[in-house]
Amino acid sequence: MESAITRTAAGVRGVTGLVVVVAATLGAAEPVSALWLVPMLALELGWTLLYLRLAWRRLPLRRRLVAGDVATTVVLCLAQRHLVATEALEGGASWIAGLVTMSIILAGVAWTPKVAIPAAVTVAGAYLVGMRLAAPAQDVYGTLVIHLVQIASVVLLMTLLRRSAASADAFLGRSARVQIELMVERLRREDELRQVSSVHETSLHTLTMVGLGTYDGPSATLRAQVATDLSALERLRDRPRADSAPIALDALLEEVAGRAKGLEVRRSLIPATVPGEVAERFARAVTEALANIARHAGVREAELVSCRRAGEIRVEVADEGGGFDQDRLPPDRFGVRGSILDTMRSLPNGGAEISSGCRGTRVSLWWRP
């Protein structure tokens, strides 16, 4: 949801920027200075193209881009007397006023309230100062009140949306865990059925041979076969409890990758059998990693690889998206910490680490038998 909101905001900001450039050019009249207007519009057009690129490629909104946009809007506000005609200033309908509103909205969308509110107030204050410099007789306090209402409304709306998104993410996380448990249980039952079928067929074959009189006297071969059948039956009787029964990890991860929505997942998985609890932990972490790629990385492809290395079973999920800074994750982004790192690190002999940068993100998971 948040990704959709940010992409929409980027698209609206890009369209607004184009309208602003056209309006500023057509409305250039005294006392507008071409020496000021041309470079400022070139700067504004540059930011506009960046926003349009984000919206076109469906990439997430970058906080650094919003910070640059806010700084640019502040400069434009302070230079209003060189950029906006007097009639537009007096009417309160200048092209810069539209940019102020968009900057307030983008600050609320991109940042949490503790950052968004000071940034938006700075923009509103710069607009007030610029109006005073350009038209000292103009009443700016009504406009300031409107901007403050906009700030409060955007911050409140985004706070509610983020809380709703966190609740939705928690619900989806619980649903994903239930699906994983169902997949694990199904694979476990299939394995049990194969074992029972194998034992049944082997034992039945031995009894059939005895009943048909194939062995009419003591036979070392028969004794060996009976011993083998009894051993298989004892193993079946003494098999571990359900939550630690072995599971084919590669089969489980194949299903997890196939359920990833909005992603093409390239897989290279080695055959590996692990206890059920271990398989569930791997599946939960991989599910969250793939969901994060779909929601935040801005790409439509991912890679899922498993291997054995130095006695460990390792699983890696990688993408070529924009990456992120783990130290700056907001508190409501529980998925990375809880569903990936804590899930694997709380497993005996298990672990996880995430490396992320401008060339992509790699989630590494491991467990040592």
CSV table of C-alpha atoms in Angstrom, one decimal:
chain,number,residue,atom,x,y,z
A,1,MET,CA,0.0,0.0,0.0
A,2,GLU,CA,2.7,2.5,1.0
A,3,SER,CA,4.6,1.7,-2.3
A,4,ALA,CA,1.5,2.5,-4.3
A,5,ILE,CA,1.0,5.7,-2.4
A,6,THR,CA,4.6,6.8,-3.0
A,7,ARG,CA,4.5,6.0,-6.7
A,8,THR,CA,1.2,7.9,-7.1
A,9,ALA,CA,2.7,10.9,-5.3
A,10,ALA,CA,5.8,10.8,-7.5
A,11,GLY,CA,3.5,10.7,-10.6
A,12,VAL,CA,1.4,13.6,-9.4
A,13,ARG,CA,4.5,15.6,-8.5
A,14,GLY,CA,5.9,15.0,-12.0
A,15,VAL,CA,2.8,16.2,-13.7
A,16,THR,CA,2.6,19.2,-11.4
A,17,GLY,CA,6.2,20.1,-12.2
A,18,LEU,CA,5.4,20.1,-16.0
A,19,VAL,CA,2.4,22.3,-15.4
A,20,VAL,CA,4.4,24.7,-13.2
A,21,VAL,CA,7.2,25.1,-15.8
A,22,VAL,CA,4.6,25.9,-18.5
A,23,ALA,CA,2.7,28.3,-16.2
A,24,ALA,CA,5.9,30.1,-15.1
A,25,THR,CA,7.0,30.5,-18.7
A,26,LEU,CA,3.6,31.9,-19.9
A,27,GLY,CA,3.2,34.1,-16.9
A,28,ALA,CA,6.6,35.7,-17.1
A,29,ALA,CA,6.0,39.5,-16.9
A,30,GLU,CA,7.4,42.4,-15.0
A,31,PRO,CA,9.1,42.2,-12.5
A,32,VAL,CA,10.1,38.7,-13.4
A,33,SER,CA,13.8,38.4,-14.3
A,34,ALA,CA,14.9,36.0,-17.0
A,35,LEU,CA,18.3,35.7,-15.3
A,36,TRP,CA,16.5,34.2,-12.3
A,37,LEU,CA,13.7,32.5,-14.0
A,38,VAL,CA,15.6,30.4,-16.6
A,39,PRO,CA,18.0,28.6,-14.2
A,40,MET,CA,15.3,28.1,-11.6
A,41,LEU,CA,12.9,26.5,-14.1
A,42,ALA,CA,15.8,24.4,-15.4
A,43,LEU,CA,16.4,23.1,-11.9
A,44,GLU,CA,12.7,22.5,-11.4
A,45,LEU,CA,12.4,20.7,-14.7
A,46,GLY,CA,15.3,18.4,-13.6
A,47,TRP,CA,13.5,17.4,-10.4
A,48,THR,CA,10.3,16.9,-12.4
A,49,LEU,CA,12.0,14.5,-14.8
A,50,LEU,CA,13.4,12.5,-11.9
A,51,TYR,CA,9.9,12.1,-10.4
A,52,LEU,CA,8.4,11.1,-13.8
A,53,ARG,CA,11.1,8.5,-14.2
A,54,LEU,CA,10.2,7.0,-10.8
A,55,ALA,CA,6.5,6.9,-11.6
A,56,TRP,CA,7.2,5.4,-15.1
A,57,ARG,CA,9.5,2.7,-13.8
A,58,ARG,CA,7.3,2.1,-10.7
A,59,LEU,CA,10.2,2.7,-8.4
A,60,PRO,CA,9.8,3.6,-4.7
A,61,LEU,CA,10.0,7.2,-3.7
A,62,ARG,CA,13.5,8.1,-2.5
A,63,ARG,CA,13.8,10.3,0.7
A,64,ARG,CA,16.9,12.0,-0.7
A,65,LEU,CA,14.9,13.1,-3.7
A,66,VAL,CA,12.2,14.5,-1.5
A,67,ALA,CA,14.8,16.3,0.5
A,68,GLY,CA,16.3,17.9,-2.6
A,69,ASP,CA,12.8,18.9,-3.7
A,70,VAL,CA,12.0,20.5,-0.4
A,71,ALA,CA,15.3,22.5,-0.6
A,72,THR,CA,14.5,23.6,-4.1
A,73,THR,CA,11.0,24.7,-3.2
A,74,VAL,CA,12.4,26.8,-0.3
A,75,VAL,CA,14.8,28.5,-2.7
A,76,LEU,CA,12.0,29.3,-5.1
A,77,CYS,CA,9.8,30.6,-2.3
A,78,LEU,CA,12.5,33.0,-1.1
A,79,ALA,CA,13.1,34.2,-4.7
A,80,GLN,CA,9.5,34.9,-5.5
A,81,ARG,CA,10.0,38.6,-6.2
A,82,HIS,CA,12.3,37.6,-9.1
A,83,LEU,CA,10.1,34.8,-10.4
A,84,VAL,CA,6.5,35.6,-10.1
A,85,ALA,CA,4.5,38.5,-11.6
A,86,THR,CA,2.9,41.0,-9.2
A,87,GLU,CA,-0.6,40.2,-10.3
A,88,ALA,CA,-0.1,36.5,-9.5
A,89,LEU,CA,1.3,37.3,-6.1
A,90,GLU,CA,-1.6,39.5,-5.1
A,91,GLY,CA,-4.1,36.9,-6.2
A,92,GLY,CA,-2.4,34.2,-4.3
A,93,ALA,CA,-2.4,31.9,-7.3
A,94,SER,CA,1.3,31.8,-8.3
A,95,TRP,CA,2.9,28.7,-9.7
A,96,ILE,CA,5.1,28.6,-6.6
A,97,ALA,CA,2.1,28.2,-4.4
A,98,GLY,CA,1.3,24.9,-6.1
A,99,LEU,CA,4.8,23.6,-5.5
A,100,VAL,CA,4.5,24.5,-1.8
A,101,THR,CA,1.4,22.3,-1.5
A,102,MET,CA,3.1,19.4,-3.4
A,103,SER,CA,6.3,19.7,-1.2
A,104,ILE,CA,4.1,19.5,2.0
A,105,ILE,CA,2.3,16.4,0.6
A,106,LEU,CA,5.6,14.7,-0.4
A,107,ALA,CA,7.2,15.4,3.0
A,108,GLY,CA,4.3,13.7,4.7
A,109,VAL,CA,4.4,10.7,2.3
A,110,ALA,CA,8.1,10.2,2.4
A,111,TRP,CA,8.9,10.8,6.1
A,112,THR,CA,7.6,10.1,9.5
A,113,PRO,CA,6.0,13.0,11.4
A,114,LYS,CA,9.1,13.9,13.4
A,115,VAL,CA,10.9,14.8,10.1
A,116,ALA,CA,7.9,15.6,7.8
A,117,ILE,CA,6.5,18.4,10.1
A,118,PRO,CA,9.7,20.4,10.4
A,119,ALA,CA,10.4,20.1,6.7
A,120,ALA,CA,6.8,21.2,5.8
A,121,VAL,CA,6.8,24.1,8.2
A,122,THR,CA,10.2,25.2,6.8
A,123,VAL,CA,8.6,25.3,3.3
A,124,ALA,CA,5.5,27.2,4.5
A,125,GLY,CA,7.7,29.6,6.4
A,126,ALA,CA,9.9,30.2,3.3
A,127,TYR,CA,6.8,30.9,1.3
A,128,LEU,CA,5.7,33.5,3.9
A,129,VAL,CA,9.1,35.2,3.9
A,130,GLY,CA,9.3,35.2,0.1
A,131,MET,CA,5.8,36.7,-0.2
A,132,ARG,CA,6.7,39.4,2.3
A,133,LEU,CA,9.8,40.3,0.3
A,134,ALA,CA,7.9,40.4,-3.0
A,135,ALA,CA,4.7,42.0,-1.8
A,136,PRO,CA,5.0,43.6,1.6
A,137,ALA,CA,1.3,44.7,1.6
A,138,GLN,CA,0.0,41.3,0.8
A,139,ASP,CA,-1.8,39.4,3.6
A,140,VAL,CA,0.0,36.1,4.0
A,141,TYR,CA,-1.4,34.8,7.2
A,142,GLY,CA,-4.5,33.3,5.6
A,143,THR,CA,-2.2,31.3,3.3
A,144,LEU,CA,0.0,30.3,6.2
A,145,VAL,CA,-3.1,28.9,8.1
A,146,ILE,CA,-4.0,26.9,4.9
A,147,HIS,CA,-0.5,25.5,4.8
A,148,LEU,CA,-0.6,24.5,8.4
A,149,VAL,CA,-3.9,22.8,7.9
A,150,GLN,CA,-2.4,20.9,4.9
A,151,ILE,CA,0.5,19.8,7.0
A,152,ALA,CA,-1.7,18.5,9.8
A,153,SER,CA,-4.0,16.7,7.4
A,154,VAL,CA,-1.2,15.0,5.4
A,155,VAL,CA,0.6,13.9,8.6
A,156,LEU,CA,-2.5,12.6,10.2
A,157,LEU,CA,-3.6,10.8,7.1
A,158,MET,CA,-0.2,9.1,6.5
A,159,THR,CA,0.0,8.1,10.2
A,160,LEU,CA,-3.4,6.4,9.9
A,161,LEU,CA,-2.4,4.7,6.6
A,162,ARG,CA,0.9,3.5,8.0
A,163,ARG,CA,-0.8,2.0,11.0
A,164,SER,CA,-3.3,0.3,8.8
A,165,ALA,CA,-0.5,-1.0,6.6
A,166,ALA,CA,1.3,-2.3,9.6
A,167,SER,CA,-1.9,-4.2,10.7
A,168,ALA,CA,-2.4,-5.5,7.2
A,169,ASP,CA,1.3,-6.6,7.0
A,170,ALA,CA,0.9,-8.5,10.3
A,171,PHE,CA,-2.3,-10.2,9.1
A,172,LEU,CA,-0.6,-11.2,5.8
A,173,GLY,CA,2.4,-12.4,7.8
A,174,ARG,CA,0.2,-14.6,9.9
A,175,SER,CA,-1.5,-15.9,6.7
A,176,ALA,CA,1.9,-16.7,5.2
A,177,ARG,CA,2.9,-18.6,8.3
A,178,VAL,CA,-0.3,-20.6,8.1
A,179,GLN,CA,0.3,-21.4,4.5
A,180,ILE,CA,3.8,-22.5,5.2
A,181,GLU,CA,2.6,-24.8,8.0
A,182,LEU,CA,0.1,-26.3,5.6
A,183,MET,CA,2.7,-26.8,3.0
A,184,VAL,CA,5.1,-28.4,5.5
A,185,GLU,CA,2.3,-30.7,6.8
A,186,ARG,CA,1.4,-31.8,3.3
A,187,LEU,CA,5.0,-32.6,2.4
A,188,ARG,CA,5.4,-34.4,5.7
A,189,ARG,CA,2.3,-36.5,5.0
A,190,GLU,CA,3.5,-37.3,1.5
A,191,ASP,CA,6.8,-38.5,2.9
A,192,GLU,CA,5.0,-40.6,5.5
A,193,LEU,CA,2.8,-42.1,2.9
A,194,ARG,CA,5.8,-43.0,0.7
A,195,GLN,CA,7.4,-44.7,3.7
A,196,VAL,CA,4.3,-46.6,4.7
A,197,SER,CA,3.8,-47.7,1.1
A,198,SER,CA,7.4,-48.9,0.7
A,199,VAL,CA,7.2,-50.9,4.0
A,200,HIS,CA,3.8,-52.3,3.1
A,201,GLU,CA,4.9,-53.4,-0.4
A,202,THR,CA,8.1,-55.0,0.9
A,203,SER,CA,6.5,-56.8,3.8
A,204,LEU,CA,3.6,-58.0,1.7
A,205,HIS,CA,6.0,-59.3,-0.9
A,206,THR,CA,7.9,-61.3,1.8
A,207,LEU,CA,4.7,-62.8,3.2
A,208,THR,CA,3.5,-63.6,-0.3
A,209,MET,CA,6.7,-65.5,-1.1
A,210,VAL,CA,6.3,-67.5,2.2
A,211,GLY,CA,2.6,-68.3,1.5
A,212,LEU,CA,3.4,-69.5,-2.0
A,213,GLY,CA,6.0,-71.9,-0.6
A,214,THR,CA,9.0,-70.3,-2.2
A,215,TYR,CA,10.9,-71.1,0.9
A,216,ASP,CA,10.2,-74.7,1.9
A,217,GLY,CA,12.9,-74.8,4.6
A,218,PRO,CA,15.2,-72.6,6.7
A,219,SER,CA,16.7,-69.9,4.5
A,220,ALA,CA,19.3,-67.3,5.3
A,221,THR,CA,17.9,-65.1,2.6
A,222,LEU,CA,14.4,-65.2,4.2
A,223,ARG,CA,15.8,-64.4,7.6
A,224,ALA,CA,17.7,-61.4,6.2
A,225,GLN,CA,14.6,-60.1,4.4
A,226,VAL,CA,12.4,-60.5,7.5
A,227,ALA,CA,15.0,-58.7,9.6
A,228,THR,CA,15.1,-55.9,7.1
A,229,ASP,CA,11.3,-55.7,7.1
A,230,LEU,CA,11.1,-55.6,10.9
A,231,SER,CA,13.8,-52.9,11.1
A,232,ALA,CA,11.8,-50.8,8.6
A,233,LEU,CA,8.6,-51.3,10.7
A,234,GLU,CA,10.4,-50.3,13.9
A,235,ARG,CA,11.8,-47.1,12.2
A,236,LEU,CA,8.3,-46.2,11.1
A,237,ARG,CA,7.0,-46.8,14.6
A,238,ASP,CA,9.7,-44.8,16.2
A,239,ARG,CA,9.7,-41.9,13.7
A,240,PRO,CA,10.2,-38.5,15.3
A,241,ARG,CA,7.3,-36.4,16.4
A,242,ALA,CA,5.5,-34.3,13.7
A,243,ASP,CA,7.2,-31.0,14.3
A,244,SER,CA,10.7,-32.4,13.8
A,245,ALA,CA,10.0,-34.9,11.1
A,246,PRO,CA,12.3,-34.4,8.1
A,247,ILE,CA,11.1,-32.2,5.2
A,248,ALA,CA,12.4,-31.8,1.7
A,249,LEU,CA,13.6,-28.2,1.9
A,250,ASP,CA,14.1,-27.8,-1.8
A,251,ALA,CA,10.5,-28.8,-2.5
A,252,LEU,CA,9.2,-26.4,0.2
A,253,LEU,CA,11.2,-23.5,-1.2
A,254,GLU,CA,10.0,-24.3,-4.7
A,255,GLU,CA,6.5,-23.8,-3.5
A,256,VAL,CA,7.3,-20.6,-1.6
A,257,ALA,CA,9.0,-19.1,-4.7
A,258,GLY,CA,6.0,-20.2,-6.9
A,259,ARG,CA,3.6,-18.3,-4.6
A,260,ALA,CA,5.6,-15.0,-4.7
A,261,LYS,CA,3.3,-12.4,-6.3
A,262,GLY,CA,4.6,-9.9,-8.8
A,263,LEU,CA,8.0,-11.5,-9.0
A,264,GLU,CA,9.8,-13.8,-11.4
A,265,VAL,CA,12.0,-15.9,-9.1
A,266,ARG,CA,15.0,-17.7,-10.6
A,267,ARG,CA,15.7,-20.9,-8.6
A,268,SER,CA,18.8,-23.0,-8.1
A,269,LEU,CA,18.0,-25.4,-5.3
A,270,ILE,CA,20.0,-28.5,-4.2
A,271,PRO,CA,18.1,-31.5,-2.7
A,272,ALA,CA,18.2,-31.2,1.0
A,273,THR,CA,16.2,-32.8,3.9
A,274,VAL,CA,16.0,-30.9,7.2
A,275,PRO,CA,13.8,-31.2,10.3
A,276,GLY,CA,10.3,-29.7,10.0
A,277,GLU,CA,11.0,-26.8,12.3
A,278,VAL,CA,14.1,-25.8,10.4
A,279,ALA,CA,12.2,-26.0,7.1
A,280,GLU,CA,9.5,-23.8,8.4
A,281,ARG,CA,12.0,-21.2,9.6
A,282,PHE,CA,13.7,-21.1,6.2
A,283,ALA,CA,10.3,-20.9,4.4
A,284,ARG,CA,9.1,-18.0,6.6
A,285,ALA,CA,12.3,-16.0,6.1
A,286,VAL,CA,12.3,-16.6,2.3
A,287,THR,CA,8.7,-15.6,2.1
A,288,GLU,CA,9.3,-12.3,3.8
A,289,ALA,CA,12.4,-11.6,1.8
A,290,LEU,CA,10.5,-12.1,-1.5
A,291,ALA,CA,7.6,-10.0,-0.3
A,292,ASN,CA,10.0,-7.2,0.6
A,293,ILE,CA,11.5,-7.3,-2.9
A,294,ALA,CA,8.1,-7.1,-4.5
A,295,ARG,CA,7.0,-4.2,-2.2
A,296,HIS,CA,10.1,-2.1,-1.9
A,297,ALA,CA,13.0,-3.0,-4.3
A,298,GLY,CA,11.4,-1.6,-7.5
A,299,VAL,CA,12.3,-4.7,-9.5
A,300,ARG,CA,10.3,-7.7,-10.9
A,301,GLU,CA,13.0,-10.3,-10.7
A,302,ALA,CA,14.7,-12.2,-7.8
A,303,GLU,CA,17.1,-15.1,-7.3
A,304,LEU,CA,16.7,-18.0,-4.9
A,305,VAL,CA,19.7,-20.2,-4.3
A,306,SER,CA,20.5,-23.0,-1.9
A,307,CYS,CA,23.8,-24.9,-1.3
A,308,ARG,CA,25.9,-26.7,1.2
A,309,ARG,CA,29.0,-24.8,2.4
A,310,ALA,CA,31.4,-25.8,5.2
A,311,GLY,CA,28.9,-28.2,6.7
A,312,GLU,CA,26.0,-25.7,6.6
A,313,ILE,CA,22.9,-25.5,4.5
A,314,ARG,CA,22.7,-22.0,3.1
A,315,VAL,CA,19.8,-20.3,1.3
A,316,GLU,CA,20.2,-16.9,-0.4
A,317,VAL,CA,17.6,-14.5,-1.8
A,318,ALA,CA,19.0,-11.7,-4.0
A,319,ASP,CA,17.7,-8.8,-6.1
A,320,GLU,CA,19.2,-5.9,-8.1
A,321,GLY,CA,17.0,-3.2,-6.7
A,322,GLY,CA,17.9,0.1,-5.0
A,323,GLY,CA,18.8,-1.4,-1.6
A,324,PHE,CA,18.1,0.2,1.8
A,325,ASP,CA,19.8,1.2,5.0
A,326,GLN,CA,19.1,-1.3,7.8
A,327,ASP,CA,20.0,1.3,10.5
A,328,ARG,CA,17.3,3.7,9.2
A,329,LEU,CA,14.4,1.2,9.0
A,330,PRO,CA,11.2,2.7,10.6
A,331,PRO,CA,9.9,0.9,13.7
A,332,ASP,CA,6.9,-0.4,11.8
A,333,ARG,CA,9.1,-2.4,9.3
A,334,PHE,CA,9.0,-5.5,11.5
A,335,GLY,CA,9.4,-7.9,8.6
A,336,VAL,CA,13.2,-7.6,8.2
A,337,ARG,CA,14.0,-7.8,11.9
A,338,GLY,CA,11.3,-10.3,13.0
A,339,SER,CA,10.4,-12.5,10.1
A,340,ILE,CA,14.0,-12.8,8.7
A,341,LEU,CA,16.8,-12.1,11.2
A,342,ASP,CA,15.1,-13.1,14.4
A,343,THR,CA,13.4,-16.1,12.8
A,344,MET,CA,16.7,-17.7,11.8
A,345,ARG,CA,18.9,-16.4,14.6
A,346,SER,CA,16.6,-17.9,17.3
A,347,LEU,CA,17.0,-21.3,15.6
A,348,PRO,CA,19.8,-23.4,17.2
A,349,ASN,CA,22.8,-23.4,14.9
A,350,GLY,CA,20.9,-21.0,12.6
A,351,GLY,CA,21.7,-17.5,11.5
A,352,ALA,CA,21.0,-14.8,9.0
A,353,GLU,CA,22.5,-11.6,7.6
A,354,ILE,CA,21.4,-9.0,5.1
A,355,SER,CA,23.7,-7.0,2.9
A,356,SER,CA,22.2,-4.1,0.9
A,357,GLY,CA,23.5,-1.3,-1.3
A,358,CYS,CA,22.9,0.6,-4.5
A,359,ARG,CA,23.4,-2.5,-6.5
A,360,GLY,CA,20.8,-4.6,-4.7
A,361,THR,CA,20.1,-6.7,-1.6
A,362,ARG,CA,21.2,-10.1,-0.6
A,363,VAL,CA,19.6,-12.1,2.3
A,364,SER,CA,21.7,-15.0,3.5
A,365,LEU,CA,20.2,-17.7,5.7
A,366,TRP,CA,22.0,-20.8,7.1
A,367,TRP,CA,21.6,-23.7,9.5
A,368,ARG,CA,24.2,-26.3,10.6
A,369,PRO,CA,22.9,-29.8,11.2
